[in-house]
Short mmCIF file of C-alpha atoms and ligand atoms in Angstrom, two decimals:
data_model
loop_
_atom_site.label_atom_id
_atom_site.label_comp_id
_atom_site.label_asym_id
_atom_site.label_seq_id
_atom_site.Cartn_x
_atom_site.Cartn_y
_atom_site.Cartn_z
CA MET A 1 0.00 0.00 0.00
CA ALA A 2 1.24 3.50 -0.83
CA ILE A 3 1.84 5.74 2.20
CA LEU A 4 3.03 8.77 0.22
CA GLU A 5 1.85 9.84 -3.21
CA VAL A 6 3.34 12.73 -5.10
CA SER A 7 1.91 13.59 -8.47
CA GLY A 8 2.37 16.37 -10.98
CA VAL A 9 4.49 18.51 -8.66
CA ASN A 10 6.12 21.60 -10.15
CA LYS A 11 8.28 24.13 -8.35
CA THR A 12 9.93 27.20 -9.84
CA PHE A 13 12.29 29.68 -8.19
CA GLY A 14 12.03 32.85 -10.27
CA GLY A 15 12.83 31.63 -13.77
CA LEU A 16 14.39 28.35 -12.61
CA LYS A 17 12.39 25.13 -12.81
CA ALA A 18 13.59 23.15 -9.80
CA LEU A 19 10.90 20.44 -10.16
CA THR A 20 8.99 19.53 -13.33
CA ASP A 21 5.97 17.25 -13.13
CA VAL A 22 7.40 15.01 -10.40
CA ASN A 23 5.56 11.77 -9.66
CA LEU A 24 6.59 9.50 -6.81
CA THR A 25 4.89 6.64 -4.98
CA VAL A 26 6.35 5.42 -1.71
CA GLU A 27 5.11 2.05 -0.44
CA GLU A 28 4.47 1.54 3.26
CA ASN A 29 7.30 -0.01 5.33
CA THR A 30 9.92 0.31 2.63
CA ILE A 31 13.16 2.27 2.35
CA HIS A 32 12.83 4.54 -0.67
CA ALA A 33 15.97 6.34 -1.87
CA ILE A 34 15.92 9.53 -3.91
CA ILE A 35 19.22 9.96 -5.72
CA GLY A 36 20.54 12.29 -8.39
CA PRO A 37 23.34 14.70 -9.15
CA ASN A 38 23.80 17.99 -7.32
CA GLY A 39 21.08 20.50 -8.11
CA ALA A 40 18.68 17.77 -9.31
CA GLY A 41 15.93 18.98 -6.97
CA LYS A 42 16.17 16.38 -4.19
CA SER A 43 16.12 18.80 -1.24
CA THR A 44 13.40 20.87 -2.91
CA MET A 45 11.30 17.70 -3.20
CA LEU A 46 11.86 16.89 0.48
CA ASN A 47 10.93 20.44 1.48
CA CYS A 48 7.70 20.15 -0.50
CA MET A 49 6.89 16.98 1.45
CA MET A 50 7.53 18.67 4.81
CA GLY A 51 5.44 21.80 4.31
CA LYS A 52 8.63 23.88 4.22
CA LEU A 53 8.04 24.79 0.58
CA GLN A 54 4.76 25.10 -1.28
CA PRO A 55 4.94 23.64 -4.81
CA ASP A 56 3.37 25.67 -7.63
CA ASN A 57 0.89 22.85 -8.21
CA GLY A 58 0.46 19.11 -7.89
CA VAL A 59 -0.53 16.68 -5.17
CA VAL A 60 1.36 15.42 -2.10
CA ASN A 61 -0.73 12.97 -0.07
CA PHE A 62 0.49 11.22 3.06
CA ASP A 63 -1.65 8.41 4.42
CA GLY A 64 -4.67 9.94 2.67
CA THR A 65 -4.07 13.51 3.90
CA SER A 66 -2.81 16.35 1.72
CA LEU A 67 0.45 17.89 2.90
CA LEU A 68 -0.17 21.01 0.82
CA GLY A 69 -2.38 24.06 1.10
CA GLY A 70 -1.63 25.63 4.45
CA ILE A 71 -0.91 22.61 6.63
CA THR A 72 1.90 23.56 9.04
CA PRO A 73 5.15 21.59 9.61
CA TYR A 74 3.86 20.99 13.16
CA GLN A 75 0.65 19.43 11.83
CA ILE A 76 2.63 17.31 9.37
CA ASN A 77 4.74 16.09 12.29
CA GLN A 78 1.57 15.26 14.23
CA LEU A 79 0.47 13.05 11.31
CA GLY A 80 3.60 10.95 11.88
CA VAL A 81 6.18 12.48 9.54
CA CYS A 82 9.61 13.20 10.98
CA ARG A 83 12.77 14.59 9.40
CA VAL A 84 16.45 14.15 10.17
CA PHE A 85 18.34 17.21 8.97
CA GLN A 86 21.52 17.36 6.88
CA THR A 87 23.16 19.29 9.73
CA PRO A 88 22.00 17.81 13.05
CA GLU A 89 19.54 20.08 14.89
CA VAL A 90 19.88 19.40 18.60
CA PHE A 91 19.80 21.44 21.83
CA SER A 92 23.55 21.83 22.45
CA ASP A 93 23.38 23.03 26.06
CA MET A 94 21.10 20.22 27.26
CA SER A 95 21.89 16.60 28.09
CA LEU A 96 21.21 13.83 25.60
CA LEU A 97 18.37 12.58 27.78
CA GLU A 98 16.70 16.01 27.86
CA ASN A 99 17.06 16.26 24.08
CA VAL A 100 15.12 13.02 23.60
CA MET A 101 12.59 13.78 26.35
CA ILE A 102 11.41 16.98 24.64
CA PRO A 103 9.97 15.33 21.50
CA SER A 104 8.77 12.42 23.65
CA LEU A 105 6.77 14.79 25.89
CA ALA A 106 5.08 16.18 22.81
CA ARG A 107 3.83 12.67 21.99
CA HIS A 108 2.39 11.85 25.41
CA ASP A 109 -1.15 13.08 25.99
CA GLY A 110 -1.37 14.77 29.34
CA ALA A 111 2.38 14.92 29.83
CA PHE A 112 2.22 18.65 30.40
CA GLU A 113 -0.60 18.54 32.95
CA PHE A 114 0.08 19.47 36.58
CA ASN A 115 -2.14 18.07 39.29
CA GLY A 116 -1.03 20.67 41.83
CA TRP A 117 0.59 18.10 44.16
CA GLY A 118 2.57 15.68 42.09
CA PRO A 119 5.22 16.03 39.40
CA VAL A 120 4.42 16.39 35.72
CA ALA A 121 2.22 13.44 34.81
CA LYS A 122 3.90 10.61 32.91
CA ARG A 123 7.38 12.03 33.49
CA ASP A 124 8.76 8.59 34.37
CA GLU A 125 7.19 7.01 31.33
CA VAL A 126 8.66 9.74 29.14
CA SER A 127 12.16 9.37 30.54
CA GLN A 128 12.01 5.56 30.24
CA ASP A 129 11.03 5.89 26.59
CA ALA A 130 13.88 8.34 26.06
CA ILE A 131 16.47 6.10 27.75
CA GLN A 132 15.33 3.10 25.73
CA MET A 133 15.62 5.07 22.51
CA LEU A 134 19.12 6.30 23.43
CA ALA A 135 20.07 2.65 24.03
CA GLU A 136 18.81 1.71 20.58
CA VAL A 137 21.09 4.24 18.91
CA GLY A 138 24.00 3.28 21.19
CA LEU A 139 24.10 6.42 23.34
CA ALA A 140 22.53 5.28 26.63
CA GLU A 141 25.74 5.52 28.63
CA GLN A 142 26.21 9.15 27.60
CA ARG A 143 22.67 10.19 28.54
CA ASN A 144 23.78 12.81 31.07
CA VAL A 145 26.50 14.31 28.86
CA ILE A 146 25.92 17.82 27.50
CA THR A 147 25.10 17.46 23.82
CA GLY A 148 27.39 20.24 22.53
CA SER A 149 30.45 18.08 23.18
CA LEU A 150 29.32 15.18 20.96
CA SER A 151 30.93 14.27 17.64
CA ARG A 152 28.94 14.99 14.50
CA GLY A 153 28.24 11.27 14.04
CA ASP A 154 26.86 10.99 17.59
CA LYS A 155 24.73 14.13 17.12
CA ARG A 156 23.15 12.43 14.11
CA ARG A 157 22.44 9.32 16.17
CA LEU A 158 20.92 11.54 18.84
CA GLU A 159 18.76 13.28 16.26
CA MET A 160 17.65 9.86 15.04
CA ALA A 161 16.60 8.97 18.63
CA MET A 162 14.72 12.30 18.87
CA CYS A 163 12.76 11.32 15.77
CA LEU A 164 12.19 7.67 16.68
CA VAL A 165 10.88 8.43 20.16
CA GLN A 166 7.94 10.08 18.41
CA LYS A 167 7.16 6.74 16.73
CA PRO A 168 6.88 8.25 13.26
CA LYS A 169 5.22 6.46 10.37
CA LEU A 170 7.49 8.18 7.86
CA LEU A 171 11.09 9.20 8.46
CA LEU A 172 12.76 11.57 5.99
CA LEU A 173 16.55 11.58 5.95
CA ASP A 174 18.53 14.14 3.94
CA GLU A 175 22.01 12.67 3.33
CA PRO A 176 22.27 10.85 6.67
CA THR A 177 25.93 9.94 6.15
CA ALA A 178 27.19 13.24 4.69
CA GLY A 179 30.63 14.09 6.05
CA MET A 180 30.98 10.80 7.95
CA SER A 181 33.98 8.50 8.00
CA ARG A 182 33.59 5.06 6.38
CA ALA A 183 33.31 3.47 9.84
CA ASP A 184 30.57 5.92 10.96
CA THR A 185 28.82 5.44 7.62
CA ASN A 186 28.77 1.66 8.11
CA ASN A 187 27.44 2.11 11.67
CA THR A 188 24.69 4.35 10.32
CA ILE A 189 23.78 1.77 7.66
CA GLU A 190 23.44 -0.89 10.37
CA LEU A 191 21.36 1.45 12.54
CA LEU A 192 19.04 2.32 9.65
CA LYS A 193 18.66 -1.37 8.79
CA LYS A 194 17.65 -2.03 12.41
CA ILE A 195 15.20 0.88 12.36
CA GLY A 196 13.80 -0.43 9.07
CA GLU A 197 12.73 -3.64 10.80
CA ARG A 198 9.97 -1.81 12.67
CA ASP A 199 6.73 -0.43 11.21
CA ILE A 200 8.26 2.55 9.54
CA THR A 201 8.72 3.96 6.05
CA MET A 202 11.92 5.82 5.22
CA ILE A 203 12.77 8.21 2.42
CA ILE A 204 16.51 8.69 2.11
CA ILE A 205 18.26 11.29 0.01
CA GLU A 206 21.78 10.07 -0.45
CA HIS A 207 24.85 10.65 -2.58
CA ASP A 208 26.79 7.62 -1.38
CA MET A 209 25.91 4.69 -3.65
CA HIS A 210 27.23 2.20 -1.10
CA VAL A 211 24.60 3.50 1.37
CA VAL A 212 21.87 3.55 -1.28
CA PHE A 213 22.45 -0.01 -2.48
CA SER A 214 22.89 -1.33 1.08
CA LEU A 215 19.51 0.00 2.20
CA ALA A 216 17.05 0.88 -0.54
CA ASP A 217 14.07 -1.27 -1.51
CA HIS A 218 13.18 1.24 -4.21
CA ILE A 219 15.08 4.04 -5.95
CA SER A 220 13.87 7.16 -7.75
CA VAL A 221 16.49 8.98 -9.79
CA LEU A 222 16.00 12.73 -10.13
CA ALA A 223 17.86 14.74 -12.76
CA GLN A 224 17.19 18.36 -13.64
CA GLY A 225 14.01 18.34 -11.63
CA THR A 226 12.38 15.25 -13.15
CA VAL A 227 12.25 11.60 -12.18
CA ILE A 228 14.18 9.96 -15.02
CA VAL A 229 14.19 6.39 -13.70
CA ASP A 230 12.20 4.73 -10.94
CA GLY A 231 12.48 1.09 -9.84
CA LYS A 232 14.14 -1.65 -7.82
CA PRO A 233 17.88 -1.27 -7.10
CA GLU A 234 18.76 -4.15 -9.47
CA SER A 235 17.08 -2.37 -12.36
CA ILE A 236 18.71 1.00 -11.53
CA LYS A 237 22.25 -0.35 -11.39
CA GLY A 238 23.85 0.05 -14.78
CA ASP A 239 20.86 1.87 -16.33
CA PRO A 240 22.43 4.01 -19.09
CA ARG A 241 20.13 6.98 -18.28
CA VAL A 242 21.34 6.99 -14.67
CA ILE A 243 25.00 6.74 -15.67
CA GLU A 244 24.52 9.58 -18.13
CA ALA A 245 22.80 11.78 -15.54
CA TYR A 246 25.66 11.25 -13.12
CA LEU A 247 28.39 11.71 -15.70
CA GLY A 248 26.69 14.90 -16.85
CA GLY A 249 26.80 16.20 -13.29
CA GLU A 250 28.71 15.03 -10.29
CA LEU A 251 29.48 11.38 -9.61
CA GLY A 252 27.58 10.21 -6.53
P1 LIG B 301 19.65 18.92 -4.74
O1 LIG B 301 19.17 18.80 -3.34
O2 LIG B 301 19.27 17.77 -5.62
O3 LIG B 301 21.12 19.17 -4.83
P2 LIG B 301 18.07 21.36 -4.75
O4 LIG B 301 16.69 20.89 -4.54
O5 LIG B 301 18.79 21.92 -3.59
O6 LIG B 301 18.94 20.19 -5.43
O7 LIG B 301 18.08 22.46 -5.91
C1 LIG B 301 17.44 22.28 -7.17
C2 LIG B 301 17.61 23.57 -7.97
O8 LIG B 301 16.83 24.60 -7.39
C3 LIG B 301 19.05 24.09 -8.01
O9 LIG B 301 19.28 24.64 -9.28
C4 LIG B 301 19.06 25.13 -6.92
O10 LIG B 301 20.03 26.12 -7.20
C5 LIG B 301 17.64 25.70 -7.00
N1 LIG B 301 17.15 26.17 -5.70
C6 LIG B 301 16.94 25.42 -4.59
N2 LIG B 301 16.44 26.14 -3.59
C7 LIG B 301 16.33 27.42 -4.06
C8 LIG B 301 15.85 28.65 -3.50
N3 LIG B 301 15.39 28.72 -2.26
N4 LIG B 301 15.88 29.75 -4.30
C9 LIG B 301 16.35 29.68 -5.57
N5 LIG B 301 16.79 28.56 -6.16
C10 LIG B 301 16.79 27.44 -5.42
MG1 LIG B 302 20.27 18.82 -1.46
#
């Protein structure tokens, strides 16, 4: 079943056509990679799916709900869509645990209620969830460390925990291994494979073909704002149109 359907999406910036008639179907519980040379329109596409950019026209439906026409990024998040940023966005002067508790609190009904006598309701439940999630990304032992001192790779893992604690249906990742060493990249691949085992759909924008072919169930290739090839990894590998698109631009 399709969880995300994009059809006929166009986006222009002044005179520049960043997206031309983009169609994309993402099946539930799959890892769907969007690849393409620099400037192909990948980030623009992601921003149109997150309510950050409004396309000129077209349809973006998530789980039967339109993500266009005035819906806010907050509302999109409430529907179960979460995004991991290219540069990790974390609260640097807070502990790792606090960083994961904040999005977790937002997910717990009644977590903000005071009863006048006791502590914030569900606080224990929230911190248990947060600790468990930190354990899953391999950061449980550092839960009381101040986040600003973490390596970039660890900040990404933390950001992943901040997303996962919200139990999203759809996780969007913009170049999750950008700037990482080979060892960190391989760790991230293993982590994403583990995450992929739960009820979750992932859309990954990625330059690194090793990452793409290790993870993707389905690949859409964008070039100059259009989807030029769309299919299973086996059928993408060696497709002359893909090779040409990459040779015409930057090798991924
Ligand atoms: P990718 O992520 O595939 O590298 P982008 O989606 O960032 O590509 O960009 C697609 C095209 O749109 C590029 O030519 C880029 O310069 C242009 N573009 C992206 N965002 C803007 C913007 N906010 N204003 C003007 N042009 C933009
Ligand atoms: Mg980009």
